[in-house]
mmCIF file of C-alpha atoms and ligand atoms in Angstrom:
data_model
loop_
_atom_site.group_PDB
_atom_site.id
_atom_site.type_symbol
_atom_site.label_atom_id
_atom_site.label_comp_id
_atom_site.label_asym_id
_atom_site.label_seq_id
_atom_site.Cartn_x
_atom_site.Cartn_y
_atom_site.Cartn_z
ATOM 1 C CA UNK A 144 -12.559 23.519 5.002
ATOM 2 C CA UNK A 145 -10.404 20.727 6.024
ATOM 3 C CA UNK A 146 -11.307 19.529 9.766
ATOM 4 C CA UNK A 147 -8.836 18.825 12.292
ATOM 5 C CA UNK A 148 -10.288 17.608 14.987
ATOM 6 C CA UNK A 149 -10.489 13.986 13.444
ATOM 7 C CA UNK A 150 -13.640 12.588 16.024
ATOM 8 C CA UNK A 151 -15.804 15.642 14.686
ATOM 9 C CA UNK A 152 -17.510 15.414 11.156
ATOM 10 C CA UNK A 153 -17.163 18.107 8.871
ATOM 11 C CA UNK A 154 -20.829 19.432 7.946
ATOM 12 C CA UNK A 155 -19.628 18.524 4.459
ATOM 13 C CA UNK A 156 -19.383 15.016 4.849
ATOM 14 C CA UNK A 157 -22.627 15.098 7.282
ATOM 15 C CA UNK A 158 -24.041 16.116 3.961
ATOM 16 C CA UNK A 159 -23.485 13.439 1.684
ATOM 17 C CA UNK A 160 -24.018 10.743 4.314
ATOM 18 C CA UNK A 161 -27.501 12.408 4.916
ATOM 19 C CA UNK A 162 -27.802 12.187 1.229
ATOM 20 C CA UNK A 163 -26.555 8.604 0.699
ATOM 21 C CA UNK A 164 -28.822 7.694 3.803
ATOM 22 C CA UNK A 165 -25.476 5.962 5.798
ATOM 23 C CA UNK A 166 -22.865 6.721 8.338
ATOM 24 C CA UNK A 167 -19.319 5.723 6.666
ATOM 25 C CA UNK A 168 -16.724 3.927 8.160
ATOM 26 C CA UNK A 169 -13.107 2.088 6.718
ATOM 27 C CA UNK A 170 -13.321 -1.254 7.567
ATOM 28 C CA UNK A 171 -9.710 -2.528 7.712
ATOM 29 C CA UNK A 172 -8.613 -6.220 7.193
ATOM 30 C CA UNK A 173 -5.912 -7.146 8.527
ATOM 31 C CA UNK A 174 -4.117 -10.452 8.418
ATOM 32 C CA UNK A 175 -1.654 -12.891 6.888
ATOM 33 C CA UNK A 176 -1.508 -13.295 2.933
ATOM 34 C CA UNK A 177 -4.641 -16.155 2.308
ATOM 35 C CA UNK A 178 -6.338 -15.534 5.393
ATOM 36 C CA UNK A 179 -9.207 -14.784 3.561
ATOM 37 C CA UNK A 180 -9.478 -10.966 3.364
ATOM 38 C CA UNK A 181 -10.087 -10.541 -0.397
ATOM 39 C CA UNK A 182 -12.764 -13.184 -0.617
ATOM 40 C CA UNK A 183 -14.530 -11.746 2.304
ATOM 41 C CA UNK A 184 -14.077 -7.993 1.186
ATOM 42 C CA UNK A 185 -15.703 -8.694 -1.880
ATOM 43 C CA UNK A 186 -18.650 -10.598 -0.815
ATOM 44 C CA UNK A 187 -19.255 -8.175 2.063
ATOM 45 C CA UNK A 188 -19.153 -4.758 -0.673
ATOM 46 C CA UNK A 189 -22.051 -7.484 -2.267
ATOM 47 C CA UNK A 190 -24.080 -7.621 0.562
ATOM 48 C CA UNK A 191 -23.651 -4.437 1.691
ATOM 49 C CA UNK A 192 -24.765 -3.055 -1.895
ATOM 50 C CA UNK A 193 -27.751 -5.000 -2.053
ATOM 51 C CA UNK A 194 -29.013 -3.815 1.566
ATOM 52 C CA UNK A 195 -28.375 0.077 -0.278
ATOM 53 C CA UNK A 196 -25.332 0.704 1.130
ATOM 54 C CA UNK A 197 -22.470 2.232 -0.881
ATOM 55 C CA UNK A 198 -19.267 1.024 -0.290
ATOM 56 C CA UNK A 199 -16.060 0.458 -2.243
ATOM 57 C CA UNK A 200 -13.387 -2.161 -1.631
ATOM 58 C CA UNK A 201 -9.808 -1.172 -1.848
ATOM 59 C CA UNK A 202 -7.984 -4.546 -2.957
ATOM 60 C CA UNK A 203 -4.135 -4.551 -2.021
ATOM 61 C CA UNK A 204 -3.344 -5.990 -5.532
ATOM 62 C CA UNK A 205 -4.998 -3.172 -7.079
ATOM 63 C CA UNK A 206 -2.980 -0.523 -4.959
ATOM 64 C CA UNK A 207 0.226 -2.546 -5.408
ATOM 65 C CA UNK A 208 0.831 -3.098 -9.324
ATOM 66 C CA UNK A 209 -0.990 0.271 -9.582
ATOM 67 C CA UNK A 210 -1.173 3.239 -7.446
ATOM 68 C CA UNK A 211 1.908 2.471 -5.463
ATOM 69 C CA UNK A 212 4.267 0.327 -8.028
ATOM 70 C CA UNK A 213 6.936 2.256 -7.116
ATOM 71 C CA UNK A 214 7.130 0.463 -3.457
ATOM 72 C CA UNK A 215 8.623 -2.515 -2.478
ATOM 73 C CA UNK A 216 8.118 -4.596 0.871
ATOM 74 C CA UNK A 217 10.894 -2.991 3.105
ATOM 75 C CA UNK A 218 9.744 -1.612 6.106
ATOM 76 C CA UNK A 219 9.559 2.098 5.377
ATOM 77 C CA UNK A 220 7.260 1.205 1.548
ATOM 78 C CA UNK A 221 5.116 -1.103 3.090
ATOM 79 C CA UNK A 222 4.557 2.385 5.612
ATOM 80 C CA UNK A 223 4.067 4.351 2.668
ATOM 81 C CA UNK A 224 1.939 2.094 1.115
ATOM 82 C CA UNK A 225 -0.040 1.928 4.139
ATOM 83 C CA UNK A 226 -0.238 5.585 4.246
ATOM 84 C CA UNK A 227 -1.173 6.125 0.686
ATOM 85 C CA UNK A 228 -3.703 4.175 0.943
ATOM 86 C CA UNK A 229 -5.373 5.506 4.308
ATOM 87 C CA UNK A 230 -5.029 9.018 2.809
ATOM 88 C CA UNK A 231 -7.374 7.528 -0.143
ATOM 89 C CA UNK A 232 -9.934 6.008 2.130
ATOM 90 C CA UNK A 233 -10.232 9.353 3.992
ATOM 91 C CA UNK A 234 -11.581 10.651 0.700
ATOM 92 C CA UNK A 235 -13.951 7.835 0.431
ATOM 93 C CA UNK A 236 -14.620 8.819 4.391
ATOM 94 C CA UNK A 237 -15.583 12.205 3.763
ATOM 95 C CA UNK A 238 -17.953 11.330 0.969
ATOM 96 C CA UNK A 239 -19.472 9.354 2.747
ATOM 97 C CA UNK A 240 -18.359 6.055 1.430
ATOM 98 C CA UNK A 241 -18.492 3.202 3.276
ATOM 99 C CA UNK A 242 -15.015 1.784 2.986
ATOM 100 C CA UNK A 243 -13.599 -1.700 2.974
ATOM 101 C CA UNK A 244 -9.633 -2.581 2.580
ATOM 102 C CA UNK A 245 -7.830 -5.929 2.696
ATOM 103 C CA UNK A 246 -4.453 -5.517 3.393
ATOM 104 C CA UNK A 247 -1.964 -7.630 5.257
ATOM 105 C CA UNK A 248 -0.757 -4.191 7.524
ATOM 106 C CA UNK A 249 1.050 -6.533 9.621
ATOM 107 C CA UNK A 250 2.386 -4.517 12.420
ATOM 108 C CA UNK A 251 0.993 -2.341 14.898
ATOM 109 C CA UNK A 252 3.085 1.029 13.788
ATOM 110 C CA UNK A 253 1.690 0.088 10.238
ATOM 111 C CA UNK A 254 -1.916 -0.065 11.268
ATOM 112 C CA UNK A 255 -1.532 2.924 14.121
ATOM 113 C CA UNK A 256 -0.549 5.319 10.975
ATOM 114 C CA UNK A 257 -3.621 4.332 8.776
ATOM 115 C CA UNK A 258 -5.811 4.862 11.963
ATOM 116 C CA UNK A 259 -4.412 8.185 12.883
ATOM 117 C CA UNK A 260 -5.311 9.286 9.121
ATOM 118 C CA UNK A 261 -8.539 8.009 9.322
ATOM 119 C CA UNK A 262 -9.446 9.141 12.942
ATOM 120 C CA UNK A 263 -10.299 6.743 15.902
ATOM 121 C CA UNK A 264 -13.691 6.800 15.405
ATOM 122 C CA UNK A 265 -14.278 5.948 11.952
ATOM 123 C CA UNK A 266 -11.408 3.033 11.722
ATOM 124 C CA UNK A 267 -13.015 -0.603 12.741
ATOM 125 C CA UNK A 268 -10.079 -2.525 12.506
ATOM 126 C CA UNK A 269 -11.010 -6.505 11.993
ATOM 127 C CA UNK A 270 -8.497 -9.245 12.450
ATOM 128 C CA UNK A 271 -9.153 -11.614 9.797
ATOM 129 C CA UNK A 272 -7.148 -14.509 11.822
ATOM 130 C CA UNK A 273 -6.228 -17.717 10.367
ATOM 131 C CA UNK A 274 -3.103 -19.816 11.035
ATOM 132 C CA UNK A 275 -0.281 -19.747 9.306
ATOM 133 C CA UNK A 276 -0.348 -23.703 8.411
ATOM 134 C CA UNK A 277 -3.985 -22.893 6.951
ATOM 135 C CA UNK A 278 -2.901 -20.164 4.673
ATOM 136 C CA UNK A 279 0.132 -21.461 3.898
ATOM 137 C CA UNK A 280 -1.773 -24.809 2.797
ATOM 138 C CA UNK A 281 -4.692 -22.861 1.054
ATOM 139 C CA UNK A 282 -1.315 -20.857 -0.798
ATOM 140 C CA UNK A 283 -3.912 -19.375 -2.943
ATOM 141 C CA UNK A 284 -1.399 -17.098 -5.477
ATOM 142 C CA UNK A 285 1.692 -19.576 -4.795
ATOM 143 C CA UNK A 286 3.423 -17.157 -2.788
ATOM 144 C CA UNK A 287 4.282 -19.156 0.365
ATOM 145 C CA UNK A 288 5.668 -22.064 -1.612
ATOM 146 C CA UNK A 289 8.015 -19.146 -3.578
ATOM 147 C CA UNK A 290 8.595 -17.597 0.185
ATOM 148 C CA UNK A 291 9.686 -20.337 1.290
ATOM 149 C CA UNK A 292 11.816 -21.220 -1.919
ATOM 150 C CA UNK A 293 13.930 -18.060 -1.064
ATOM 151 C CA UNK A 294 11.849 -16.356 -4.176
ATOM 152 C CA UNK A 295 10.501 -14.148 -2.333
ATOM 153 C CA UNK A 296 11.938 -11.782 0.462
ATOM 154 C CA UNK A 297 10.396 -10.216 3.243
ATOM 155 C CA UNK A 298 7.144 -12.148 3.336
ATOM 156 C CA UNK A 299 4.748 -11.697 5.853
ATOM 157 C CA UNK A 300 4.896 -14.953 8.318
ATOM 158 C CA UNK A 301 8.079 -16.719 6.752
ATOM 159 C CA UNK A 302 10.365 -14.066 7.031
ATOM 160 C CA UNK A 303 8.753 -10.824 8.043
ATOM 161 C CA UNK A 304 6.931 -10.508 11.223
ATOM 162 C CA UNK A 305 3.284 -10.366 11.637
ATOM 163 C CA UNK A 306 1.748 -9.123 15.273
ATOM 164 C CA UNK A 307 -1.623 -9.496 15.907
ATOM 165 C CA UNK A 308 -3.748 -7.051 16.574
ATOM 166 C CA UNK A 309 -4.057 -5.989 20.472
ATOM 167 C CA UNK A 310 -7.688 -4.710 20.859
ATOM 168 C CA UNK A 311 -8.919 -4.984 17.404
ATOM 169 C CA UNK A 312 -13.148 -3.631 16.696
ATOM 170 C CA UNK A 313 -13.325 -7.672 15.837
ATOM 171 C CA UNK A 314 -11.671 -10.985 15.401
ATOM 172 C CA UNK A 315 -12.774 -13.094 12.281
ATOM 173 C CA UNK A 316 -11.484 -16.743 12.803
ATOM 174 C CA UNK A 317 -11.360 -18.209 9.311
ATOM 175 C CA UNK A 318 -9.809 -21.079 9.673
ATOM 176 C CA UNK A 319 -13.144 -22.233 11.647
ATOM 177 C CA UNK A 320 -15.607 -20.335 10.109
ATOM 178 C CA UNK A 321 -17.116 -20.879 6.722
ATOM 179 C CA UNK A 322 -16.693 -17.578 4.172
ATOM 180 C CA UNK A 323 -20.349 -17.126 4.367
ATOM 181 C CA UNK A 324 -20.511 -17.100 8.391
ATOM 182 C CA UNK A 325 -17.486 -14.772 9.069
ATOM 183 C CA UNK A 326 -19.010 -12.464 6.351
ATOM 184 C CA UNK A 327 -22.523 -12.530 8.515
ATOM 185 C CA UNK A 328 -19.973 -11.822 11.535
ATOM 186 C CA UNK A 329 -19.024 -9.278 10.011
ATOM 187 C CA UNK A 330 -21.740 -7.785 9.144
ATOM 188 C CA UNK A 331 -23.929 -8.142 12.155
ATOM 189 C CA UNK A 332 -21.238 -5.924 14.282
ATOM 190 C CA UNK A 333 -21.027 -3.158 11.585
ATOM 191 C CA UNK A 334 -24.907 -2.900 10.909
ATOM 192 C CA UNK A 335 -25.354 -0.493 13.753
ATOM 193 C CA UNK A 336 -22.374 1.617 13.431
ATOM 194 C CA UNK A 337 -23.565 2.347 9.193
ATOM 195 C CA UNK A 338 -27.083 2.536 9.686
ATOM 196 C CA UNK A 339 -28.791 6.228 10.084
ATOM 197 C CA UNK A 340 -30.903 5.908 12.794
HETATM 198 P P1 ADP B 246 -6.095 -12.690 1.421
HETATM 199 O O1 ADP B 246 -6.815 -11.612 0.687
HETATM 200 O O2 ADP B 246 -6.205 -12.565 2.917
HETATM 201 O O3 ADP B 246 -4.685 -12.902 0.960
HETATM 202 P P2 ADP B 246 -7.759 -14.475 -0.122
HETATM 203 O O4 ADP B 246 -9.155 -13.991 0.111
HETATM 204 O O5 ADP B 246 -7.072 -14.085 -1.388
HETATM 205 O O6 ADP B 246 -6.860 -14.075 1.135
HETATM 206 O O7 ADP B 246 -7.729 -16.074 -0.037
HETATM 207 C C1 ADP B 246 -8.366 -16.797 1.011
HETATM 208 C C2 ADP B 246 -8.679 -18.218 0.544
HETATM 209 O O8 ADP B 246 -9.209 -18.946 1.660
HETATM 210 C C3 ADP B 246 -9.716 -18.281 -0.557
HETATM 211 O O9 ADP B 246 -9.352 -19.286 -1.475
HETATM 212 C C4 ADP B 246 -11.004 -18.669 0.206
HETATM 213 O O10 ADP B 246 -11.908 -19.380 -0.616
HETATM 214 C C5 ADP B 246 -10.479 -19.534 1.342
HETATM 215 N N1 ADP B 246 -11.304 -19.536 2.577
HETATM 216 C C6 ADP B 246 -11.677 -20.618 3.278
HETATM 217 N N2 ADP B 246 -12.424 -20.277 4.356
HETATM 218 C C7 ADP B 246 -12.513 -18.933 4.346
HETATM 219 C C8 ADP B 246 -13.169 -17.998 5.198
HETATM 220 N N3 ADP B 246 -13.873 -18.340 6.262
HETATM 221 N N4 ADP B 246 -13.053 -16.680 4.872
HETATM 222 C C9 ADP B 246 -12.346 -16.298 3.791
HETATM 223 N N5 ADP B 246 -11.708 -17.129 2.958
HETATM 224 C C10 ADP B 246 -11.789 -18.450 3.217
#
């Protein structure tokens, strides 16, 4: 039976966490294109894994030439994309999957529909914050040097907005930190929040 009230867990999903010996959560990157969610997504889901926890990353490359190829970057598809995706991680939720997802969600509205989805109480949003000059340097897939070449509209930073979070669960400064500390961050504030007592 579907549950409404989104802060109570179904018995369901009480279930399977009691089976896979974890409380689940959706950790949510957010942050500009090359701040550094993908690397850090992926070597979190490692460490995470080999400490027994199951967890599944949700990679915003993935989603985008996949699942949701039929959006573009306009306001209302980068919603829908948004809320595709937090629809999907509420399955994960109620399985009792641990899950992680690096996308740029780069307004407030954007990241207020994926928490209502996903309930309060189960969405730790983390900033993944690095400046603009860094990840425009690092330009990792090219895209700010197209962006800025006019190949590109709508890009997050050159010429679509990007607000940073107000209050988010944590702020990951990766232009300062190394991959390895942010991920132990990271990690450190999550720990108690997964682990059954
Ligand atoms: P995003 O998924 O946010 O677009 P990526 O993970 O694809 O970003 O790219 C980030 C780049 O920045 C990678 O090349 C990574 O090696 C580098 N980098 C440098 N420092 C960090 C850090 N502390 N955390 C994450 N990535 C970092």
């Amino acid at each position: 039976m579907q549950n409404n009230n989104q802060n109570i867990k179904s018995e369901v999903r009480k279930t399977k966490e009691a089976i896979l010996n974890q409380n689940a959560k959706v950790i949510w990157f957010t942050g500009l294109s090359g701040a550094g969610k993908t690397t850090i997504s992926v070597l979190l889901e490692q460490k995470l894994l080999k400490q027994g926890f199951i967890c599944n990353v949700i990679d915003g490359d993935i989603i985008r030439h996949k699942l949701n190829k039929d959006l573009g970057f306009s306001e209302n598809d980068r919603l829908e994309n948004i809320r595709r995706i937090a629809e999907i991680s509420k399955m994960f939720l109620e399985t009792g999957v641990i899950t992680i997802n690096a996308f740029v969600s780069p307004t407030e509205k954007i990241r207020n529909v994926a928490k209502e989805i996903i309930g309060e109480n189960d969405f730790l949003e983390i900033f993944i914050n690095s400046s603009i000059e860094v990840c425009e340097n690092r330009d990792v897939k090219g895209l700010y040097k197209k962006a800025r070449e006019g190949k590109i509209s709508d890009f997050t930073g050159i010429t679509s907005p990007y607000e940073n979070p107000k209050n988010p669960f944590l702020e990951v400064r990766t232009d300062i930190l190394s991959i390895e500390q942010s991920v132990e961050i990271i990690i450190k504030n999550i720990l108690p929040l997964i682990k059954k007592d």
